[in-house]
Backbone atoms as SQL, in Angstrom:
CREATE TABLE atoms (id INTEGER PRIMARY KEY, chain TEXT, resi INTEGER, resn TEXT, atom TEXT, x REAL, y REAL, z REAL);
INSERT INTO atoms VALUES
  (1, 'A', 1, 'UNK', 'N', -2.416, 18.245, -7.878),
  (2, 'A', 1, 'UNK', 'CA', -1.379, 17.489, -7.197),
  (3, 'A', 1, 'UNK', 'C', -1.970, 16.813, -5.960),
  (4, 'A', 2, 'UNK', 'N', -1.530, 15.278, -5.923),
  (5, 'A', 2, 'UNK', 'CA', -2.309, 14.685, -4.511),
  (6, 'A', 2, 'UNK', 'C', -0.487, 14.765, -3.481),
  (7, 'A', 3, 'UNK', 'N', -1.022, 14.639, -2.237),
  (8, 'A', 3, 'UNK', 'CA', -0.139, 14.423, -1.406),
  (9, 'A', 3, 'UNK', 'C', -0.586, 13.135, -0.733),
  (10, 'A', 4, 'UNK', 'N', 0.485, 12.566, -0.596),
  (11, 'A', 4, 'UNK', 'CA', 0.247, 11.132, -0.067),
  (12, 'A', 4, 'UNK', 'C', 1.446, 10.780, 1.438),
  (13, 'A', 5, 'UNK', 'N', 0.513, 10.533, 2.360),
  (14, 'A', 5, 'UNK', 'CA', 1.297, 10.443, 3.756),
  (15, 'A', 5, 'UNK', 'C', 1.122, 9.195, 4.470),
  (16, 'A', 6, 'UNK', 'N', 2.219, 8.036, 4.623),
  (17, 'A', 6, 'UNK', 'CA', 1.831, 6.953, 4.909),
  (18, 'A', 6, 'UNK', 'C', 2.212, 7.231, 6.538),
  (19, 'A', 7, 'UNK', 'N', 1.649, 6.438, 7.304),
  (20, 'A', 7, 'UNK', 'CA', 1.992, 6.392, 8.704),
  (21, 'A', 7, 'UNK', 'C', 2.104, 5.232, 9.189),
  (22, 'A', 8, 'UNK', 'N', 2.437, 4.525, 10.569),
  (23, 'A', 8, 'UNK', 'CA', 1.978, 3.172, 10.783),
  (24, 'A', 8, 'UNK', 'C', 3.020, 2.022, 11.070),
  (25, 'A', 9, 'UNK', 'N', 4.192, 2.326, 10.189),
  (26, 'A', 9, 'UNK', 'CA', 5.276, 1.415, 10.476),
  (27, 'A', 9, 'UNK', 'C', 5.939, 1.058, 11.471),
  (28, 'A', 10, 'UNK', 'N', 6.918, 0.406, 11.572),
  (29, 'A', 10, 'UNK', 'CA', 8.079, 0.120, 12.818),
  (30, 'A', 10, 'UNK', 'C', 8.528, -1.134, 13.232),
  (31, 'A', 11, 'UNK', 'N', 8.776, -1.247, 14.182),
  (32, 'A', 11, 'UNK', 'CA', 9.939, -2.736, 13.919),
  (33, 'A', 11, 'UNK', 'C', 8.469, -3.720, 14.758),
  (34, 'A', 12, 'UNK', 'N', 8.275, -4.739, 14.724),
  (35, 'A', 12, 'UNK', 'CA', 7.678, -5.819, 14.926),
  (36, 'A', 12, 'UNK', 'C', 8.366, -7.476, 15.090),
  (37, 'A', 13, 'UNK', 'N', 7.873, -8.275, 15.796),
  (38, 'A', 13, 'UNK', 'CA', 8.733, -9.404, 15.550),
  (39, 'A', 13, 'UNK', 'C', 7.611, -10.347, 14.769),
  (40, 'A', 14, 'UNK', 'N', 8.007, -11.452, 13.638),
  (41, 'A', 14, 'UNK', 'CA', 7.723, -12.101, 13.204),
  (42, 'A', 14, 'UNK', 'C', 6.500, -12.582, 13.508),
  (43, 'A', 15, 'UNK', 'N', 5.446, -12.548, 13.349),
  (44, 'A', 15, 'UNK', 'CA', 4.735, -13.034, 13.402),
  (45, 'A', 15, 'UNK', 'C', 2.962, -12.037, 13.897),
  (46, 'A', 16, 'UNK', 'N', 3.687, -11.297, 14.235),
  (47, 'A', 16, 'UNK', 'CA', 3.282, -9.877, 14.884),
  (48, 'A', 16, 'UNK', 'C', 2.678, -9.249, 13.742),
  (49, 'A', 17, 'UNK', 'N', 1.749, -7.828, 13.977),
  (50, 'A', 17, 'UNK', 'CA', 1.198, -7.219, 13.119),
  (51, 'A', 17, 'UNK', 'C', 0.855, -5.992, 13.005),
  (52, 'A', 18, 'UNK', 'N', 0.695, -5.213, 11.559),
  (53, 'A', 18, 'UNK', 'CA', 0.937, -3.589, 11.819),
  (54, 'A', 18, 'UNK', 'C', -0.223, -3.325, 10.903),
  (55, 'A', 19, 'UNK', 'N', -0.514, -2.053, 10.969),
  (56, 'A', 19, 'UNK', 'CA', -1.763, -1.793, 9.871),
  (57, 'A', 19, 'UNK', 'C', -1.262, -0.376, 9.649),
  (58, 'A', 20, 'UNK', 'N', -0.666, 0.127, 8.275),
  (59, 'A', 20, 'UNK', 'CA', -0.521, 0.851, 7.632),
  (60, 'A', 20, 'UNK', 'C', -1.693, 1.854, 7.806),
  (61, 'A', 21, 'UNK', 'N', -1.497, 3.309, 7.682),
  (62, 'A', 21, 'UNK', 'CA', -2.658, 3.658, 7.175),
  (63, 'A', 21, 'UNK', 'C', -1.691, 5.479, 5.601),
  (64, 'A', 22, 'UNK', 'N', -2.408, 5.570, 4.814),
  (65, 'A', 22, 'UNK', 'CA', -1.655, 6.287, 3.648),
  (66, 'A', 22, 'UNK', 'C', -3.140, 7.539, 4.043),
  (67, 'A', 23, 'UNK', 'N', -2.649, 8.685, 4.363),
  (68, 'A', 23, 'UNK', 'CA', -3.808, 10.098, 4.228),
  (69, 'A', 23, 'UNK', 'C', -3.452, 10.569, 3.244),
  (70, 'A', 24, 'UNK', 'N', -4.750, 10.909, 2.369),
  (71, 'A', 24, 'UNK', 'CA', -4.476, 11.497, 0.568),
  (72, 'A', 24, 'UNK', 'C', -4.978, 12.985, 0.673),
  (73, 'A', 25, 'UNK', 'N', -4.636, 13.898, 0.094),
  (74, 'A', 25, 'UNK', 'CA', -5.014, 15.525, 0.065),
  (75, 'A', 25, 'UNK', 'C', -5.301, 15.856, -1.085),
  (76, 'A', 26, 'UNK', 'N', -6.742, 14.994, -1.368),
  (77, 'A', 26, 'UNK', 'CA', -7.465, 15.295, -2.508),
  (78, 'A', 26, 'UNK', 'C', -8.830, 15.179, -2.316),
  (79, 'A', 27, 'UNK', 'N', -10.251, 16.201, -2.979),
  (80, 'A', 27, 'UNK', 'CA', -11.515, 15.543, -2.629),
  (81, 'A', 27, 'UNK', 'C', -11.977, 14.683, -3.683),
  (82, 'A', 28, 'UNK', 'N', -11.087, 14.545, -4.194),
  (83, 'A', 28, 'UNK', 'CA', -11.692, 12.993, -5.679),
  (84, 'A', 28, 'UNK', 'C', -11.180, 11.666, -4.843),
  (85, 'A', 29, 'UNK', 'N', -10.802, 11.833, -3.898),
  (86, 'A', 29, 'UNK', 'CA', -10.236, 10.219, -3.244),
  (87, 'A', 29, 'UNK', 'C', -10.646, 9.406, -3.854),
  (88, 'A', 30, 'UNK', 'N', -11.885, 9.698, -3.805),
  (89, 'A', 30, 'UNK', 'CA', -12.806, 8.203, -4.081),
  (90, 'A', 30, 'UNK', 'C', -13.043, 7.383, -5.758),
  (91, 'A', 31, 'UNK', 'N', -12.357, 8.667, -6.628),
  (92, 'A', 31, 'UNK', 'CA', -12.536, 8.222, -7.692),
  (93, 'A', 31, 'UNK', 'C', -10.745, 7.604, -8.103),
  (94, 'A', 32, 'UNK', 'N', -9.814, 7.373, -7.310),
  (95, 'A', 32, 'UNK', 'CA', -8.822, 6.903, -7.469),
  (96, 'A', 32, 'UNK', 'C', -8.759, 5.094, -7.082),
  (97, 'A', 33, 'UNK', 'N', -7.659, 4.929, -7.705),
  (98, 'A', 33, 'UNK', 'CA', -7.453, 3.323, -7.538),
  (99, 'A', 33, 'UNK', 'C', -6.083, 3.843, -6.566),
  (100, 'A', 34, 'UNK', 'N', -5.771, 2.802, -5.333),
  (101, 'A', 34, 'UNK', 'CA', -5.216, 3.202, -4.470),
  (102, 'A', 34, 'UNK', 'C', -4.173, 2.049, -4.311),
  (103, 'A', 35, 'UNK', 'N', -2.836, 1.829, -4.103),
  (104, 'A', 35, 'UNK', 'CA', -2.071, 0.826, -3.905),
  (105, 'A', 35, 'UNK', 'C', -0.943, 0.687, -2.677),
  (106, 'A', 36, 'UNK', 'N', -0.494, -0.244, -2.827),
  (107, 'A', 36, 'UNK', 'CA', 0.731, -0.373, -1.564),
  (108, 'A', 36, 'UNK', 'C', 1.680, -0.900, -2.068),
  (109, 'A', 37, 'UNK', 'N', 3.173, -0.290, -2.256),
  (110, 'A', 37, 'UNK', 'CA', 4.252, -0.987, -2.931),
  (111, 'A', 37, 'UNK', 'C', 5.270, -1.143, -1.803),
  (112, 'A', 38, 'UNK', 'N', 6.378, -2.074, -2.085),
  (113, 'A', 38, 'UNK', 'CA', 7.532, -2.143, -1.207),
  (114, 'A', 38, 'UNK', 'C', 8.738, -2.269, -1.834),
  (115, 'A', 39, 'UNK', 'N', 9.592, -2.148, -0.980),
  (116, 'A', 39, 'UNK', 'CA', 11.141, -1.872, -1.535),
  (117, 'A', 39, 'UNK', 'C', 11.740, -2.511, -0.475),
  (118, 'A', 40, 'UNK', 'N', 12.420, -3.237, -1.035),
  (119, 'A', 40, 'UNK', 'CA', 13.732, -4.058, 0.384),
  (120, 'A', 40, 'UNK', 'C', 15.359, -3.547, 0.145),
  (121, 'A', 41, 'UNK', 'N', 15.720, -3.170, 0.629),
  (122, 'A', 41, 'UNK', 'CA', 17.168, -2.926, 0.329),
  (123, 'A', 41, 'UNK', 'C', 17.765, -3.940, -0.581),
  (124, 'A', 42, 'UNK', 'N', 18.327, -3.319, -1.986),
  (125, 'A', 42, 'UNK', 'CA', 19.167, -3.998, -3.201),
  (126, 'A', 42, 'UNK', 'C', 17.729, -4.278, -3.866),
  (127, 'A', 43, 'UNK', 'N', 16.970, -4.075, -3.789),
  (128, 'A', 43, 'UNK', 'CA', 15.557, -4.874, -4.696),
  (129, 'A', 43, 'UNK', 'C', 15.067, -4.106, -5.111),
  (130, 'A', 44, 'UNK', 'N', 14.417, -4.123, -6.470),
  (131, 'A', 44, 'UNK', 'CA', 13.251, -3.443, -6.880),
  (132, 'A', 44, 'UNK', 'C', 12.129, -2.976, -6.307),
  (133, 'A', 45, 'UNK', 'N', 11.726, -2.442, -6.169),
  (134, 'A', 45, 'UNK', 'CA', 10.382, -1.560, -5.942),
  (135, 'A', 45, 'UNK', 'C', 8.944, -3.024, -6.504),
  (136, 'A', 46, 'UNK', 'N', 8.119, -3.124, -5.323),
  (137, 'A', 46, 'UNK', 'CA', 7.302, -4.451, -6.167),
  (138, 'A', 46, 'UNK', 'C', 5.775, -3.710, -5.490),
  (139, 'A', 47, 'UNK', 'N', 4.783, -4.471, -6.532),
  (140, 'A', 47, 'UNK', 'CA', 3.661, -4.611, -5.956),
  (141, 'A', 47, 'UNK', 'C', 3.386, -5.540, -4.586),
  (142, 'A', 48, 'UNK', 'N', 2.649, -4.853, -3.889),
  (143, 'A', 48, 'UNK', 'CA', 2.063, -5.502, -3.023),
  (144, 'A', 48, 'UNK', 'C', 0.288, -5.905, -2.994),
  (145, 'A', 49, 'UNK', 'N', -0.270, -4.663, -2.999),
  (146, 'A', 49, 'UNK', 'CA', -2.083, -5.049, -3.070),
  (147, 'A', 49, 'UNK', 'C', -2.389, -3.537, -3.734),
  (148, 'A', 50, 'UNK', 'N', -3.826, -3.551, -4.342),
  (149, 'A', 50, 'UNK', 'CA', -4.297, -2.600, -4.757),
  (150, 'A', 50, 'UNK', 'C', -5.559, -2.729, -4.450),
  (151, 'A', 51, 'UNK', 'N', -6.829, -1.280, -4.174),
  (152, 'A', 51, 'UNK', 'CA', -7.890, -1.158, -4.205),
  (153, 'A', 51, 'UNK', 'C', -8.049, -0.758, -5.377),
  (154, 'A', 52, 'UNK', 'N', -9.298, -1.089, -6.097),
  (155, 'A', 52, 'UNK', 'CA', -9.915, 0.439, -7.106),
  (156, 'A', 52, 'UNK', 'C', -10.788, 1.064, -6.549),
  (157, 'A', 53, 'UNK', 'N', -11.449, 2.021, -7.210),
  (158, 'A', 53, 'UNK', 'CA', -12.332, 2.702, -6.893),
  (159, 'A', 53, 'UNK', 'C', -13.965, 2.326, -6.132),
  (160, 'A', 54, 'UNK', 'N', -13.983, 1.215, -7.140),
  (161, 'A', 54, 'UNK', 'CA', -15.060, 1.012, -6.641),
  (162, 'A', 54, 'UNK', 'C', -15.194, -0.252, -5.447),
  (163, 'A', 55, 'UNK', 'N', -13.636, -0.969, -5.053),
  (164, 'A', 55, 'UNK', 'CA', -13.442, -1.582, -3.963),
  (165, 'A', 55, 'UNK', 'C', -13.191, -3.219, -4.427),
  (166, 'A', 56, 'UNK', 'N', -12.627, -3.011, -5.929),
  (167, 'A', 56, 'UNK', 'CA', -12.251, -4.747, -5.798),
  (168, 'A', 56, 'UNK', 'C', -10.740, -4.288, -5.791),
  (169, 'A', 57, 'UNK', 'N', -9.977, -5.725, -4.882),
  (170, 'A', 57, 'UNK', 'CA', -8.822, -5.537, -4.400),
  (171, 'A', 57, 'UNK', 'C', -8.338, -6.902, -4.815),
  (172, 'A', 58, 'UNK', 'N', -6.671, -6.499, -4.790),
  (173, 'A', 58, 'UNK', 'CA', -6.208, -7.546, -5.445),
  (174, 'A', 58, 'UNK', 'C', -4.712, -7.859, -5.271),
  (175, 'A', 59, 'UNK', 'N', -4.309, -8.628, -4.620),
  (176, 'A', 59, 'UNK', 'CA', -3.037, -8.811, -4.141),
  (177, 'A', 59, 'UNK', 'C', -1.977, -9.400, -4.675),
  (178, 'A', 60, 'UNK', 'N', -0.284, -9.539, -4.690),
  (179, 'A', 60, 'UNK', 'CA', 0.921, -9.869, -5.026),
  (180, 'A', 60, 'UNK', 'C', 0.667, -11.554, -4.137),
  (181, 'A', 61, 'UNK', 'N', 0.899, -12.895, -4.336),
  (182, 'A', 61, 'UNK', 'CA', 0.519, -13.733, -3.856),
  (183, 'A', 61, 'UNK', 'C', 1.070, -14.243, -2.657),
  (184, 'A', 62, 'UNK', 'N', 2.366, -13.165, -2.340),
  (185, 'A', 62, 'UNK', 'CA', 3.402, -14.003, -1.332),
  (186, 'A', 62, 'UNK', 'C', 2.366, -13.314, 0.235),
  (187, 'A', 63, 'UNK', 'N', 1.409, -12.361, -0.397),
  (188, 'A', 63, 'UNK', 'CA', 0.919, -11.978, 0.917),
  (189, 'A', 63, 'UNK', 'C', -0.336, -12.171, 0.728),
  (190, 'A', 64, 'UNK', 'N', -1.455, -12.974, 0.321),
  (191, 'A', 64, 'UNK', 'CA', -2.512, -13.439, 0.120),
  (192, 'A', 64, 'UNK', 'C', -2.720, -13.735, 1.304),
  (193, 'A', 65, 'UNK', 'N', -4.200, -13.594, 2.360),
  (194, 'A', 65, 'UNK', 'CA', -4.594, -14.369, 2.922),
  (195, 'A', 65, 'UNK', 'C', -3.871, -13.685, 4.356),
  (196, 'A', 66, 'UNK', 'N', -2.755, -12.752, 4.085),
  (197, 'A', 66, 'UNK', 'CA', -2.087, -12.348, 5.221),
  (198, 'A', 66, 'UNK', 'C', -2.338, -10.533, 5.608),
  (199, 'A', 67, 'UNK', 'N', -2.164, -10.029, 4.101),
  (200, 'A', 67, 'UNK', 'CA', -2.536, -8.693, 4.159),
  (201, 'A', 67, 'UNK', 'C', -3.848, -8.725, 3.778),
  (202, 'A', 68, 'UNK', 'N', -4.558, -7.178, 4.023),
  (203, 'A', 68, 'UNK', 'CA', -5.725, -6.665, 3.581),
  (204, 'A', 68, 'UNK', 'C', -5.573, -5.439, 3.527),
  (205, 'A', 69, 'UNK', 'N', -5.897, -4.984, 2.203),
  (206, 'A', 69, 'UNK', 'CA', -6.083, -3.553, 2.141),
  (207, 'A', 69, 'UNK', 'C', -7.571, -3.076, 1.834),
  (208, 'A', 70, 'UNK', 'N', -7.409, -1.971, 2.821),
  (209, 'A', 70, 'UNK', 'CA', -8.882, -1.168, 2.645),
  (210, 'A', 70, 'UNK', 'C', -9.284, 0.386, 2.292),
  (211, 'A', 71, 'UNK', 'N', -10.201, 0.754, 2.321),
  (212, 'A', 71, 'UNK', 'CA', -10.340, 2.140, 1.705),
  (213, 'A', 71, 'UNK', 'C', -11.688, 2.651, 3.121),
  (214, 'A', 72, 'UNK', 'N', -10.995, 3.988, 3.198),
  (215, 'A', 72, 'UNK', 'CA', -12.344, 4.992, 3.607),
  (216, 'A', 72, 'UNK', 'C', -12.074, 6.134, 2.995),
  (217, 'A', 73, 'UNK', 'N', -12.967, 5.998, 1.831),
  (218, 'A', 73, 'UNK', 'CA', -13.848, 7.150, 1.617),
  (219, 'A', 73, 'UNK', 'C', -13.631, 8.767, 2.313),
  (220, 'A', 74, 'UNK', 'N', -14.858, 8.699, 2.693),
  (221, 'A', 74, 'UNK', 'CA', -14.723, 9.879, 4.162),
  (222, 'A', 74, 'UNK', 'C', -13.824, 10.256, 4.601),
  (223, 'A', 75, 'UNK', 'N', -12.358, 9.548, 4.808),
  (224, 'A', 75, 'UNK', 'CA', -11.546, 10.089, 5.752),
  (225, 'A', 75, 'UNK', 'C', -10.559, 10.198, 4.499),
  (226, 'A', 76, 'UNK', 'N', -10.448, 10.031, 3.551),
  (227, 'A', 76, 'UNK', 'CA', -9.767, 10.023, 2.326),
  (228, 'A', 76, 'UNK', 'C', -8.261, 9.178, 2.536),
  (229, 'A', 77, 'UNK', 'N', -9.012, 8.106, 2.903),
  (230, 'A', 77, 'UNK', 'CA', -7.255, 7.188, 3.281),
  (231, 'A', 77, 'UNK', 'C', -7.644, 5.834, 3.249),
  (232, 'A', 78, 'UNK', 'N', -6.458, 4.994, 3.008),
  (233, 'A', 78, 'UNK', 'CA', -6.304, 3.790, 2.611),
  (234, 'A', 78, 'UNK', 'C', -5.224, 2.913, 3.889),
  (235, 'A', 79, 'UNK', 'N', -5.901, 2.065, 3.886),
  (236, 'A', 79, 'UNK', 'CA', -5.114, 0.792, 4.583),
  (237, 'A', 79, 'UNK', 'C', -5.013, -0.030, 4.275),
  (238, 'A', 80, 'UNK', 'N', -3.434, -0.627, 5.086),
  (239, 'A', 80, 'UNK', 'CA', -2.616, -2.205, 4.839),
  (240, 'A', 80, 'UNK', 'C', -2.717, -2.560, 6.006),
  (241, 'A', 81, 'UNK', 'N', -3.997, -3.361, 6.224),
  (242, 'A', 81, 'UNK', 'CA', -3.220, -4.081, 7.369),
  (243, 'A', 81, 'UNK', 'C', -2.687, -5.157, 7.266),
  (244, 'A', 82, 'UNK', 'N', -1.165, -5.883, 8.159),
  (245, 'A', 82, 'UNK', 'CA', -0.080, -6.429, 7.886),
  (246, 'A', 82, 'UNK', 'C', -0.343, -7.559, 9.049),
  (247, 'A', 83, 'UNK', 'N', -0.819, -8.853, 8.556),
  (248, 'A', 83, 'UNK', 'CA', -0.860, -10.045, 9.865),
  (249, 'A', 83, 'UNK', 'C', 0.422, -10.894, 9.412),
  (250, 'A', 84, 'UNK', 'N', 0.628, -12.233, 10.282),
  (251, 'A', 84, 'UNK', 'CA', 1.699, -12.886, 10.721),
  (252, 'A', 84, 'UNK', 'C', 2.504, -12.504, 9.667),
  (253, 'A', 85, 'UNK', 'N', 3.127, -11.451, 9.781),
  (254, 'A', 85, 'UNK', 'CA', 4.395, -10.630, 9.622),
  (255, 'A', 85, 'UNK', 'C', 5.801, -11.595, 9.569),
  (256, 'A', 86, 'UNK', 'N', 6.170, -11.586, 8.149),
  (257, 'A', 86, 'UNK', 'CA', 7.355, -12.366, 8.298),
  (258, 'A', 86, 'UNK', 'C', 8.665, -11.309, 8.012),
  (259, 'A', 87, 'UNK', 'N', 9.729, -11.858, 8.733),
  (260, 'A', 87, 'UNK', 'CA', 10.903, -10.830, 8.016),
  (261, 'A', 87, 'UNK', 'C', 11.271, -10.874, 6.727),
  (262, 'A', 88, 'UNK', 'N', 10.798, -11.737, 5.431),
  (263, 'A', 88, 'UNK', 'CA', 11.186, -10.809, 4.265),
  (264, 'A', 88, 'UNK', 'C', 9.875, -10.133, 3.858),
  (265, 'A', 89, 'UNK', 'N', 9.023, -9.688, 4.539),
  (266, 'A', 89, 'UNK', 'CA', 7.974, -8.502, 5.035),
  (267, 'A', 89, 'UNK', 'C', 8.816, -7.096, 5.023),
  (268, 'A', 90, 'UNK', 'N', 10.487, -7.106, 5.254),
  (269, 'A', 90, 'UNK', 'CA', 11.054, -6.144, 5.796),
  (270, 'A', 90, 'UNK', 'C', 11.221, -5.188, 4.697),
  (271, 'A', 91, 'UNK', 'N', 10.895, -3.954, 4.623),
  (272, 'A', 91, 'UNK', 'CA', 11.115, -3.253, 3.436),
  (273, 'A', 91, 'UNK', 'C', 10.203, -1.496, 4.098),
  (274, 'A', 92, 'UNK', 'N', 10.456, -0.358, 2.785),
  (275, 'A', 92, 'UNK', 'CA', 9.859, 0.415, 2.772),
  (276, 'A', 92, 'UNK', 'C', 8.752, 0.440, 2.055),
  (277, 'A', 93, 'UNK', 'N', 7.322, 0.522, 2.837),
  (278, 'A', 93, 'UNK', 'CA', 6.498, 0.387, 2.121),
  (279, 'A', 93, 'UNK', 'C', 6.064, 1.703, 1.459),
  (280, 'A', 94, 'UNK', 'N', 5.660, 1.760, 0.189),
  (281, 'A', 94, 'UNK', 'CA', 4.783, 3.279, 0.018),
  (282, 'A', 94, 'UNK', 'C', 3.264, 2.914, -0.349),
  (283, 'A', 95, 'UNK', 'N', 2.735, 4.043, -0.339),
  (284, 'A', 95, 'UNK', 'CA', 1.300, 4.260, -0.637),
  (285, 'A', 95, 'UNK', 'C', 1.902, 5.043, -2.403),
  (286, 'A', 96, 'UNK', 'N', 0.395, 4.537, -3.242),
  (287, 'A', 96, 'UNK', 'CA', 0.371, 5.166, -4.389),
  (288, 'A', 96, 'UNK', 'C', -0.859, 5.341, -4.975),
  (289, 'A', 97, 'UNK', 'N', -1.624, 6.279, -6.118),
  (290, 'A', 97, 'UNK', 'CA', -2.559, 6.749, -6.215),
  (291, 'A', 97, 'UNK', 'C', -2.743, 6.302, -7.299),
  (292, 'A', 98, 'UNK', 'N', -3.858, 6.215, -8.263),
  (293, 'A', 98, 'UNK', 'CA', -3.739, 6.484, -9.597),
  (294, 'A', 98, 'UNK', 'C', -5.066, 6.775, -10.507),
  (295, 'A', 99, 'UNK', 'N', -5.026, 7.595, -11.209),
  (296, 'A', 99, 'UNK', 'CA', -6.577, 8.547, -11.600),
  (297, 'A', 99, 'UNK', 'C', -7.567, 7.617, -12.043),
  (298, 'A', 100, 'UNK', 'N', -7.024, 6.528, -12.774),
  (299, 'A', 100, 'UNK', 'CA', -8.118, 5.839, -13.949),
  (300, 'A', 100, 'UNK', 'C', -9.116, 4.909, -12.799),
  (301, 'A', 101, 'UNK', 'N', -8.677, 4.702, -11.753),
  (302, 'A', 101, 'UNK', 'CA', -9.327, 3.939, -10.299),
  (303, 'A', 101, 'UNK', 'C', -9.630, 2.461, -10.794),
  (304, 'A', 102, 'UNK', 'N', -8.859, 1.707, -11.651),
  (305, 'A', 102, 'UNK', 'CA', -9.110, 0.307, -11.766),
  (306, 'A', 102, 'UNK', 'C', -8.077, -0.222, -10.988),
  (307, 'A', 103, 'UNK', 'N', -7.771, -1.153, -11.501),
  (308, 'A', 103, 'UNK', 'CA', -7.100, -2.593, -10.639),
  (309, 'A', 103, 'UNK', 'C', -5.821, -2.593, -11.516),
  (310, 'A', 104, 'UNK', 'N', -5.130, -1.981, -10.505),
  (311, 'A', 104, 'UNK', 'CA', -3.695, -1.744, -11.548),
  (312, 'A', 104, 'UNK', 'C', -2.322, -2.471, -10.426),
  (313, 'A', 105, 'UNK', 'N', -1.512, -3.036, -11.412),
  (314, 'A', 105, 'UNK', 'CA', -0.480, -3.540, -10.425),
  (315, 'A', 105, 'UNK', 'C', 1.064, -3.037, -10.812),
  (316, 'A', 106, 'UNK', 'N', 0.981, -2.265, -11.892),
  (317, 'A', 106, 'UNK', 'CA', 2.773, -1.609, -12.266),
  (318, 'A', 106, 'UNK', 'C', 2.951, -0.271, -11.715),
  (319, 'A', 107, 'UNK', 'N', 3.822, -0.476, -11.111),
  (320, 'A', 107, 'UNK', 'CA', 4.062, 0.988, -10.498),
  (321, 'A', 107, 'UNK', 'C', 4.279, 2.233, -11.632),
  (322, 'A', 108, 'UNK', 'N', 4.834, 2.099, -12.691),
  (323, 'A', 108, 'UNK', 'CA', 4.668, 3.027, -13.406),
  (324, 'A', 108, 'UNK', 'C', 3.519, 3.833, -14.063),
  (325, 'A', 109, 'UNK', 'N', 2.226, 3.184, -13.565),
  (326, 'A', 109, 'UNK', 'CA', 1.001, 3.367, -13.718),
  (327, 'A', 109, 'UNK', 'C', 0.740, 4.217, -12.458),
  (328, 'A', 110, 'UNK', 'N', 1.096, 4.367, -11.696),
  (329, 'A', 110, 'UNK', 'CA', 0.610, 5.592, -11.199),
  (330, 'A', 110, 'UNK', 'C', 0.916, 6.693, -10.848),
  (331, 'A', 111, 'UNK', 'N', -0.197, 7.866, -10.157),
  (332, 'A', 111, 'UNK', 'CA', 0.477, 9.002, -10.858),
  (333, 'A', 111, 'UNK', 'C', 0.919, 9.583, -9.630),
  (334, 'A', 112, 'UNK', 'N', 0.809, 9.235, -8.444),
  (335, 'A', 112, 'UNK', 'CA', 1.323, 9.912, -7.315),
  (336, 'A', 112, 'UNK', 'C', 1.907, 8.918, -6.145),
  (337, 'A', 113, 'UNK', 'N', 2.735, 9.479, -5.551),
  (338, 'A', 113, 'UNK', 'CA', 3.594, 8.579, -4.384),
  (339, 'A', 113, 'UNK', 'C', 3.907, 9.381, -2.919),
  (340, 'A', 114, 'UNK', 'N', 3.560, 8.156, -2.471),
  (341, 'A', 114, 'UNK', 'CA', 3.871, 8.983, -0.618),
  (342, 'A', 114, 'UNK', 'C', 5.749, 8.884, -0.857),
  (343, 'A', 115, 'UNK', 'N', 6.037, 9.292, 0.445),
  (344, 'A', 115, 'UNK', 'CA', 7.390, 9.291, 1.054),
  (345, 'A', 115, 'UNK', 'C', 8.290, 7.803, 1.441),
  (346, 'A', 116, 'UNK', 'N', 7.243, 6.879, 1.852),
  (347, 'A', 116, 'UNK', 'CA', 6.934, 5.426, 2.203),
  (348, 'A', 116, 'UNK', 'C', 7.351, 5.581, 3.608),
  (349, 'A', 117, 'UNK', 'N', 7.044, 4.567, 4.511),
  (350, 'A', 117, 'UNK', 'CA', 7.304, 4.074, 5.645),
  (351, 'A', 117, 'UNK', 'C', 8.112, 2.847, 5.871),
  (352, 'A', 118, 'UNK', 'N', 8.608, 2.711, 6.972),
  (353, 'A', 118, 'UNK', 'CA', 9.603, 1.597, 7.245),
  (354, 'A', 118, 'UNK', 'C', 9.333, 0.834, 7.946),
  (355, 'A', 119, 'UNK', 'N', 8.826, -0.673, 7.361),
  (356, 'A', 119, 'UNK', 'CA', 8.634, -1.605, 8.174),
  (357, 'A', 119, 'UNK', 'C', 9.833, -2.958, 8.394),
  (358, 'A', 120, 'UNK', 'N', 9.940, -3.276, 9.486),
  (359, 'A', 120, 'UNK', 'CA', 11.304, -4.321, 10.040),
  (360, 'A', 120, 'UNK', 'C', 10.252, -5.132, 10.977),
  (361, 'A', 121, 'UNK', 'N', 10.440, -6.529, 10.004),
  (362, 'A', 121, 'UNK', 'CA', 10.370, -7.615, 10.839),
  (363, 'A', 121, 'UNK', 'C', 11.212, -8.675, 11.328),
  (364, 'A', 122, 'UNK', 'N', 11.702, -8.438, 12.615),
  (365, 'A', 122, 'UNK', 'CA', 12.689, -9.544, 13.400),
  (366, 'A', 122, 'UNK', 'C', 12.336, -11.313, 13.134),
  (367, 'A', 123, 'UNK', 'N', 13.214, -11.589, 13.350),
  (368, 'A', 123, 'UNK', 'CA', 13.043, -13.029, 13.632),
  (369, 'A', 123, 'UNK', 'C', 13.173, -13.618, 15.281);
């Protein structure tokens, strides 16, 4: 069983910026593919970006160029960091895991989930 703990969120104004970080409680970290999903109130659950294992990453397009997600190894945790932050940015984000460590973008593909965090961006 992995445990997944996102931290990092909170209210921001538009344009502003946050950097996620997800701590995993596993020593295979590194052989997982690692992701970031969000949820907006009334909406589906969506992709946002994914690492794999071996560090190609790959993003949902409305945040290209704005987010970056990264991986350490060593510290067994993953980051979003979140630049010019727009408010339909606003949602719960989660962290998610998944064994096979490729480049996966359906949430039903993976096998473990944080709690998520709450990010609010003002206008």
């Amino acid at each position: 069983q992995v445990q997944l703990v996102e931290s990092g969120g909170g209210l921001v104004q538009a344009g502003g910026s946050l950097r996620l970080s997800c701590a995993a409680s596993t020593r295979t970290f590194s052989s997982y593919a690692m992701g970031w999903f969000r949820q907006a109130p009334g909406k589906e659950r969506e992709f946002v970006a994914t690492i794999s294992r071996g560090g190609i990453t790959y993003y949902t397009d409305s945040v290209k160029d704005r987010f970056t997600i990264s991986r350490d190894n060593a510290k067994n945790a993953v980051y979003l960091q979140m630049n010019s932050l727009k408010p339909e940015d606003t949602a719960v984000y989660y962290c998610a895991a998944e064994r096979a460590g490729g480049i996966i973008v359906r949430a039903p593909s993976y096998d473990y989930w944080g709690q998520g965090t709450q990010v609010t961006v003002s206008s």
